[in-house]
Short mmCIF file of C-alpha atoms in Angstrom, two decimals:
data_model
loop_
_atom_site.label_atom_id
_atom_site.label_comp_id
_atom_site.label_asym_id
_atom_site.label_seq_id
_atom_site.Cartn_x
_atom_site.Cartn_y
_atom_site.Cartn_z
CA MET A 54 -89.60 -208.34 171.76
CA ALA A 55 -88.34 -207.38 168.39
CA LEU A 56 -86.75 -204.05 167.95
CA PHE A 57 -86.57 -202.43 164.54
CA ASP A 58 -84.04 -199.73 163.65
CA ASP A 59 -85.44 -197.33 161.01
CA GLY A 60 -82.12 -195.53 160.58
CA PRO A 61 -80.95 -192.18 161.90
CA VAL A 62 -83.60 -189.56 162.42
CA SER A 63 -82.81 -185.96 161.12
CA PRO A 64 -83.21 -183.32 163.77
CA VAL A 65 -86.08 -180.90 163.24
CA ARG A 66 -84.75 -177.36 162.60
CA PRO A 67 -87.11 -174.42 163.10
CA ARG A 68 -87.31 -171.99 160.18
CA SER A 69 -85.54 -168.71 160.63
CA THR A 70 -88.58 -166.47 160.76
CA GLY A 71 -86.54 -163.43 161.80
CA ARG A 72 -84.21 -163.72 158.79
CA ARG A 73 -87.15 -164.01 156.37
CA VAL A 74 -88.81 -160.93 157.87
CA GLY A 75 -85.52 -159.05 157.53
CA TRP A 76 -85.25 -159.83 153.82
CA ILE A 77 -88.87 -158.77 153.31
CA VAL A 78 -88.28 -155.46 155.08
CA LEU A 79 -85.11 -154.86 153.05
CA GLY A 80 -86.94 -155.64 149.81
CA VAL A 81 -89.77 -153.26 150.67
CA ALA A 82 -87.28 -150.54 151.64
CA LEU A 83 -85.40 -150.96 148.36
CA ALA A 84 -88.65 -150.86 146.40
CA ILE A 85 -89.71 -147.66 148.18
CA ALA A 86 -86.26 -146.13 147.59
CA LEU A 87 -86.45 -147.01 143.90
CA ILE A 88 -89.93 -145.53 143.58
CA LEU A 89 -88.81 -142.34 145.32
CA ALA A 90 -85.68 -142.16 143.15
CA LEU A 91 -87.78 -142.36 140.00
CA MET A 92 -90.32 -139.76 141.15
CA PRO A 93 -90.18 -136.34 139.43
CA ALA A 94 -88.15 -133.77 141.36
CA PRO A 95 -88.88 -130.01 141.65
CA TYR A 96 -85.60 -129.27 139.85
CA VAL A 97 -84.14 -129.20 136.34
CA ILE A 98 -80.58 -129.94 135.26
CA GLU A 99 -78.20 -127.79 133.23
CA LYS A 100 -75.51 -129.66 131.33
CA PRO A 101 -73.09 -128.84 128.49
CA GLY A 102 -74.91 -128.56 125.16
CA PRO A 103 -73.79 -128.62 121.52
CA VAL A 104 -70.82 -126.50 120.45
CA PHE A 105 -70.91 -124.49 117.22
CA ASN A 106 -67.90 -123.07 115.39
CA THR A 107 -69.00 -119.62 114.21
CA LEU A 108 -66.44 -119.92 111.40
CA GLY A 109 -67.91 -123.23 110.26
CA SER A 110 -71.20 -124.65 109.06
CA THR A 111 -74.31 -126.22 110.51
CA LYS A 112 -77.20 -128.26 109.16
CA ASP A 113 -80.59 -126.60 108.88
CA ALA A 114 -83.96 -128.24 109.59
CA GLU A 115 -83.86 -129.95 106.17
CA GLY A 116 -80.37 -131.33 106.76
CA VAL A 117 -78.69 -128.91 104.34
CA GLU A 118 -75.25 -127.73 105.46
CA THR A 119 -75.06 -123.94 105.65
CA PRO A 120 -72.36 -121.56 106.93
CA LEU A 121 -73.22 -120.15 110.35
CA ILE A 122 -72.09 -116.75 109.09
CA SER A 123 -72.31 -115.74 105.43
CA ILE A 124 -71.67 -112.29 103.94
CA PRO A 125 -72.71 -112.62 100.29
CA ASP A 126 -71.87 -109.18 98.88
CA GLN A 127 -68.51 -108.53 100.52
CA THR A 128 -64.99 -109.89 100.25
CA VAL A 129 -64.75 -112.74 102.74
CA TYR A 130 -61.29 -113.92 103.78
CA PRO A 131 -60.28 -117.52 104.54
CA THR A 132 -60.46 -118.47 108.21
CA LYS A 133 -58.67 -121.13 110.19
CA GLY A 134 -59.31 -122.90 113.48
CA SER A 135 -62.42 -122.35 115.57
CA LEU A 136 -64.25 -119.60 117.37
CA ASP A 137 -66.67 -121.78 119.27
CA MET A 138 -69.96 -120.61 120.73
CA LEU A 139 -71.26 -122.76 123.54
CA THR A 140 -74.72 -123.81 124.63
CA VAL A 141 -76.37 -125.33 127.68
CA THR A 142 -78.89 -128.15 127.49
CA MET A 143 -81.73 -128.08 130.01
CA LEU A 144 -82.93 -131.48 131.18
CA GLY A 145 -86.55 -131.15 132.28
CA ASN A 146 -89.36 -128.60 132.30
CA ARG A 147 -92.74 -128.19 133.99
CA GLU A 148 -94.30 -130.85 131.80
CA SER A 149 -91.45 -133.37 132.16
CA ARG A 150 -89.33 -133.16 135.31
CA PRO A 151 -86.15 -135.19 135.91
CA SER A 152 -86.21 -137.92 138.54
CA TRP A 153 -84.47 -137.74 141.91
CA LEU A 154 -82.03 -140.31 140.55
CA ASN A 155 -81.12 -137.88 137.76
CA ILE A 156 -80.80 -135.07 140.29
CA LEU A 157 -78.46 -137.11 142.50
CA SER A 158 -76.26 -137.90 139.51
CA ALA A 159 -76.16 -134.22 138.51
CA TRP A 160 -75.22 -133.13 142.05
CA MET A 161 -72.19 -135.42 141.83
CA SER A 162 -71.08 -134.13 138.41
CA PRO A 163 -68.92 -130.97 138.22
CA SER A 164 -70.15 -130.30 134.67
CA GLU A 165 -73.84 -130.23 135.61
CA ALA A 166 -75.96 -127.90 137.73
CA VAL A 167 -79.22 -128.45 139.59
CA ILE A 168 -81.65 -125.53 139.29
CA PRO A 169 -84.96 -125.09 141.15
CA LEU A 170 -87.82 -125.58 138.70
CA ASP A 171 -89.41 -122.22 139.51
CA ASP A 172 -86.13 -120.41 138.79
CA ALA A 173 -85.74 -122.02 135.38
CA PHE A 174 -89.44 -121.96 134.45
CA PRO A 175 -91.38 -119.22 136.29
CA PRO A 176 -94.87 -120.39 137.29
CA ASN A 177 -96.63 -117.62 135.33
CA VAL A 178 -94.77 -118.40 132.07
CA THR A 179 -95.53 -121.47 129.96
CA THR A 180 -92.74 -123.55 128.44
CA GLU A 181 -93.91 -122.45 124.99
CA GLN A 182 -93.79 -118.77 125.98
CA GLN A 183 -90.31 -119.20 127.41
CA GLN A 184 -89.10 -120.87 124.22
CA GLN A 185 -90.54 -118.01 122.16
CA GLN A 186 -88.80 -115.45 124.37
CA SER A 187 -85.55 -117.41 124.02
CA GLN A 188 -85.84 -117.41 120.24
CA ILE A 189 -86.50 -113.66 120.20
CA ALA A 190 -83.42 -113.16 122.39
CA MET A 191 -81.31 -115.18 119.93
CA VAL A 192 -82.51 -113.14 116.94
CA ASP A 193 -81.85 -109.89 118.81
CA SER A 194 -78.39 -111.05 119.86
CA GLN A 195 -77.51 -111.88 116.26
CA GLN A 196 -78.50 -108.39 115.14
CA ASP A 197 -76.54 -106.82 118.00
CA ALA A 198 -73.53 -109.00 117.09
CA ILE A 199 -73.62 -107.75 113.50
CA ALA A 200 -73.96 -104.16 114.74
CA ALA A 201 -71.04 -104.57 117.18
CA ALA A 202 -68.80 -106.16 114.54
CA LEU A 203 -69.52 -103.56 111.85
CA THR A 204 -69.18 -100.69 114.31
CA ASN A 205 -65.80 -102.10 115.37
CA LEU A 206 -64.77 -102.19 111.70
CA GLY A 207 -65.71 -98.53 111.22
CA TYR A 208 -69.11 -98.79 109.53
CA THR A 209 -72.00 -96.48 110.46
CA PHE A 210 -75.71 -97.19 110.11
CA PRO A 211 -79.04 -96.12 111.63
CA ALA A 212 -80.75 -98.01 114.46
CA PHE A 213 -84.42 -98.18 115.47
CA VAL A 214 -86.38 -99.42 118.48
CA THR A 215 -89.20 -101.70 117.33
CA VAL A 216 -92.06 -103.46 119.10
CA ALA A 217 -91.42 -107.21 118.90
CA SER A 218 -94.49 -108.48 120.77
CA LEU A 219 -97.00 -107.67 123.50
CA PRO A 220 -97.35 -109.97 126.52
CA THR A 221 -100.73 -111.03 127.88
CA ASP A 222 -102.64 -108.25 129.72
CA SER A 223 -100.28 -105.58 128.38
CA PRO A 224 -101.34 -101.97 129.08
CA ALA A 225 -100.41 -101.29 125.45
CA ASP A 226 -102.74 -103.98 124.10
CA GLY A 227 -104.84 -102.56 121.26
CA ILE A 228 -102.68 -99.42 121.18
CA LEU A 229 -99.26 -100.57 120.01
CA LYS A 230 -98.64 -103.37 117.52
CA PRO A 231 -95.67 -105.59 116.59
CA ASP A 232 -93.34 -103.85 114.10
CA ASP A 233 -94.30 -100.38 115.35
CA GLN A 234 -91.16 -98.24 115.42
CA ILE A 235 -90.89 -96.16 118.61
CA VAL A 236 -89.37 -92.75 117.94
CA SER A 237 -90.19 -90.71 121.06
CA VAL A 238 -91.68 -90.67 124.56
CA ASN A 239 -93.26 -87.40 125.71
CA GLY A 240 -91.36 -85.62 122.96
CA THR A 241 -87.95 -87.13 123.88
CA ALA A 242 -86.32 -88.85 120.89
CA ILE A 243 -85.66 -92.59 121.31
CA ALA A 244 -82.79 -94.35 119.52
CA SER A 245 -82.06 -97.30 121.80
CA VAL A 246 -83.75 -99.66 124.24
CA ASP A 247 -81.86 -98.04 127.14
CA GLU A 248 -83.19 -94.61 126.11
CA LEU A 249 -86.74 -96.02 126.00
CA ARG A 250 -86.39 -97.44 129.51
CA ALA A 251 -85.02 -94.13 130.82
CA ALA A 252 -87.82 -92.13 129.18
CA LEU A 253 -90.52 -94.41 130.63
CA ALA A 254 -88.93 -94.19 134.08
CA ALA A 255 -88.94 -90.38 133.82
CA SER A 256 -92.60 -90.41 132.72
CA GLY A 257 -93.64 -92.62 135.63
CA ALA A 258 -96.29 -95.27 136.15
CA GLY A 259 -100.04 -94.76 136.41
CA LYS A 260 -100.33 -91.80 134.04
CA PRO A 261 -100.45 -91.70 130.23
CA ALA A 262 -97.20 -91.35 128.29
CA SER A 263 -97.30 -89.90 124.78
CA ILE A 264 -95.43 -92.33 122.54
CA GLY A 265 -94.46 -91.33 119.01
CA ILE A 266 -94.38 -94.22 116.55
CA ILE A 267 -94.05 -95.00 112.87
CA ARG A 268 -96.53 -97.64 111.67
CA ASP A 269 -96.54 -98.83 108.07
CA GLY A 270 -94.60 -95.72 107.08
CA ALA A 271 -96.99 -93.27 108.78
CA SER A 272 -96.09 -91.19 111.84
CA MET A 273 -98.55 -90.98 114.71
CA THR A 274 -98.75 -90.49 118.47
CA VAL A 275 -100.52 -92.81 120.91
CA ASP A 276 -101.07 -92.70 124.65
CA VAL A 277 -100.05 -95.66 126.82
CA THR A 278 -100.28 -95.77 130.61
CA PRO A 279 -97.16 -97.56 131.92
CA VAL A 280 -97.32 -99.75 135.01
CA ASP A 281 -94.86 -100.47 137.80
CA ILE A 282 -93.56 -104.05 137.93
CA ASP A 283 -91.12 -104.79 140.74
CA GLY A 284 -89.96 -101.19 140.79
CA THR A 285 -89.55 -100.85 137.03
CA VAL A 286 -91.81 -98.68 134.88
CA VAL A 287 -92.86 -100.64 131.79
CA ALA A 288 -95.22 -100.02 128.88
CA GLY A 289 -96.03 -103.72 128.51
CA ILE A 290 -94.14 -104.30 125.27
CA ASN A 291 -91.22 -106.49 124.23
CA VAL A 292 -88.90 -104.40 122.08
CA SER A 293 -85.80 -104.98 120.02
CA THR A 294 -83.30 -102.80 118.24
CA THR A 295 -83.34 -103.09 114.45
CA TYR A 296 -80.65 -101.77 112.17
CA GLU A 297 -80.20 -100.74 108.53
CA PHE A 298 -76.85 -102.37 107.84
CA PRO A 299 -74.75 -101.24 104.85
CA PHE A 300 -74.70 -104.82 103.55
CA GLU A 301 -76.24 -108.17 104.37
CA VAL A 302 -74.81 -110.46 107.03
CA LYS A 303 -76.65 -113.77 107.45
CA ILE A 304 -76.45 -115.86 110.63
CA GLN A 305 -77.95 -119.32 110.31
CA LEU A 306 -78.53 -121.25 113.52
CA ASP A 307 -81.71 -123.22 114.15
CA ARG A 308 -83.11 -124.62 117.40
CA VAL A 309 -80.84 -122.57 119.66
CA GLY A 310 -82.16 -119.76 121.84
CA GLY A 311 -80.90 -117.07 124.18
CA PRO A 312 -78.56 -114.10 123.82
CA SER A 313 -75.27 -115.59 125.01
CA ALA A 314 -73.71 -116.23 121.57
CA GLY A 315 -73.52 -112.52 120.70
CA MET A 316 -69.82 -111.98 121.37
CA MET A 317 -68.67 -115.07 119.47
CA PHE A 318 -70.84 -114.18 116.46
CA ALA A 319 -69.29 -110.68 116.45
CA LEU A 320 -65.78 -112.17 116.51
CA GLY A 321 -66.68 -114.57 113.70
CA ILE A 322 -67.97 -111.71 111.52
CA ILE A 323 -64.82 -109.67 112.10
CA ASP A 324 -62.64 -112.70 111.30
CA LYS A 325 -64.43 -113.21 107.98
CA LEU A 326 -64.20 -109.55 107.00
CA THR A 327 -60.49 -109.12 107.82
CA PRO A 328 -57.45 -110.91 106.35
CA GLY A 329 -55.71 -113.57 108.43
CA PRO A 330 -57.11 -115.71 111.25
CA LEU A 331 -57.81 -113.65 114.36
CA GLN A 332 -56.67 -116.40 116.71
CA GLY A 333 -53.87 -117.88 114.59
CA GLY A 334 -55.87 -120.99 113.74
CA GLU A 335 -56.26 -122.09 117.37
CA THR A 336 -59.45 -123.46 118.92
CA VAL A 337 -60.88 -120.69 121.08
CA ALA A 338 -64.26 -120.91 122.81
CA GLY A 339 -66.26 -118.23 124.52
CA THR A 340 -69.59 -116.85 125.56
CA GLY A 341 -71.21 -113.54 126.40
CA THR A 342 -73.94 -111.18 125.33
CA ILE A 343 -73.02 -108.10 123.33
CA ASP A 344 -74.66 -104.80 122.49
CA GLU A 345 -74.15 -102.57 119.47
CA SER A 346 -71.39 -100.63 121.27
CA GLY A 347 -69.37 -103.81 121.90
CA THR A 348 -70.05 -104.20 125.62
CA VAL A 349 -69.88 -107.85 126.71
CA GLY A 350 -72.48 -108.93 129.28
CA PRO A 351 -72.92 -111.90 131.64
CA ILE A 352 -74.69 -115.14 130.76
CA GLY A 353 -76.06 -118.24 132.49
CA GLY A 354 -74.52 -121.70 132.65
CA ILE A 355 -70.90 -120.51 132.53
CA ARG A 356 -69.54 -123.59 134.32
CA GLN A 357 -71.32 -125.99 131.98
CA LYS A 358 -70.01 -124.01 129.02
CA MET A 359 -66.42 -124.28 130.23
CA TYR A 360 -66.74 -128.06 130.33
CA GLY A 361 -68.34 -127.96 126.88
CA ALA A 362 -65.31 -126.01 125.65
CA VAL A 363 -62.92 -128.65 126.99
CA ASP A 364 -64.96 -131.42 125.37
CA ALA A 365 -64.70 -129.53 122.05
CA GLY A 366 -60.91 -129.38 122.31
CA ALA A 367 -60.51 -125.71 123.23
CA ASP A 368 -57.45 -124.53 125.14
CA TRP A 369 -58.62 -120.92 125.49
CA PHE A 370 -61.88 -119.52 126.82
CA LEU A 371 -63.32 -115.99 126.73
CA ALA A 372 -65.63 -115.38 129.71
CA PRO A 373 -67.61 -112.24 130.55
CA ALA A 374 -65.86 -110.44 133.39
CA ASP A 375 -69.20 -110.17 135.21
CA ASN A 376 -69.29 -113.98 135.42
CA CYS A 377 -65.96 -114.25 137.26
CA SER A 378 -67.60 -115.09 140.58
CA GLU A 379 -68.96 -118.27 138.99
CA VAL A 380 -65.73 -119.05 137.12
CA THR A 381 -63.26 -118.77 140.00
CA GLY A 382 -62.49 -122.16 141.50
CA HIS A 383 -64.39 -124.07 138.81
CA ILE A 384 -62.11 -123.94 135.76
CA PRO A 385 -61.59 -127.40 134.22
CA ASP A 386 -58.03 -128.65 133.86
CA GLY A 387 -56.34 -127.64 130.62
CA LEU A 388 -58.45 -124.53 129.99
CA GLU A 389 -57.06 -120.99 130.18
CA VAL A 390 -59.83 -118.49 130.89
CA PHE A 391 -59.70 -114.75 130.13
CA ALA A 392 -62.14 -112.20 131.57
CA VAL A 393 -63.43 -109.72 128.98
CA SER A 394 -65.79 -106.76 129.24
CA THR A 395 -65.69 -105.46 125.68
CA LEU A 396 -65.26 -106.68 122.13
CA ASP A 397 -61.91 -104.87 121.98
CA GLU A 398 -60.66 -106.86 124.99
CA SER A 399 -61.72 -110.10 123.29
CA LEU A 400 -59.86 -109.08 120.15
CA ALA A 401 -56.76 -108.30 122.23
CA VAL A 402 -56.82 -111.82 123.67
CA LEU A 403 -57.17 -113.35 120.19
CA ASP A 404 -54.30 -111.20 118.91
CA ALA A 405 -52.05 -112.40 121.74
CA ILE A 406 -52.93 -116.02 120.94
CA ASN A 407 -52.31 -115.36 117.25
CA THR A 408 -48.89 -113.78 117.75
CA GLY A 409 -47.77 -116.10 120.55
CA ALA A 410 -47.38 -113.14 122.90
CA ASP A 411 -47.24 -113.48 126.67
CA THR A 412 -50.83 -113.72 127.90
CA SER A 413 -50.01 -113.32 131.61
CA SER A 414 -50.83 -109.62 131.55
CA LEU A 415 -54.28 -110.13 130.04
CA PRO A 416 -57.30 -109.92 132.38
CA THR A 417 -58.36 -113.18 134.03
CA CYS A 418 -60.77 -114.18 136.77
CA PRO A 419 -59.17 -114.37 140.25
CA VAL A 420 -57.86 -117.80 141.21
CA GLY A 421 -59.98 -119.48 143.89
#
């Protein structure tokens, strides 16, 4: 019998079915996680936005460089350094929401904030309507900043309450018109928005209020029945305060909305109308609303604005005192923050920086 040796025979190894299934499950899980991460989230993100030096220039829509503040018919003094106004950029809206991956990244960043979509963009307000309201707020804040600055410098001028617009389904629709000047409510003279609110509250909701107006130079009286919205009596009009300033002050800033630049605009105007740099040529940033009397009010996005100030090279920051609860414990390294409630307090801080005085006695937010 002949035997033939065909060489060594390789052992048969069964395929690792379990390992293959494991990789498939992992791949599917990763794919699902990626899909979920890229899905739109019910949030938007606030992050530091552009910084504008109110003593400097900006480019308009046509790319032409224009001073943020110009006062053509008055003596304007040289300025030095920066008085920076800060902005917040909103990532997302109802039409384009950020992904969960974006949201996770924002949660991990101290300079960003995650805001519920409904808080940032109320369901009954369109993105376009909100942008329009923001632009109106910016225009009003600029006028209030001019009024606060000129009042601080000793100028006097008349002020008027004017209808800016009427929202949808307003009880004043067809009765009041934009540009109507409101002079009285039930015979009580009106010279400010606060006085209008108080007069409407005293009149009450559900019954006609006699509103005196000036339209196209003619005086007349109309009846509007205010309504109660969340405990506030309103006539269904958006109003603003207009002023007859003794000279022209132009503020040029496109594509930025909201009222939070008021205080820094007021400081910039004062700096230009008075000799010597208010802050000694330093880089000072700040934020806050302002009214014609010089009262500084709270704003949104204070933490993002502090990080924007640091990125712009500021060492000093003026924060509304009413925002201190959001400031405490969140101040970026290298930034000294002062709490201010009035334009005079802001000027006192700038004077201390200018003269090199001890700033330890100036108001600050409590340390967390």
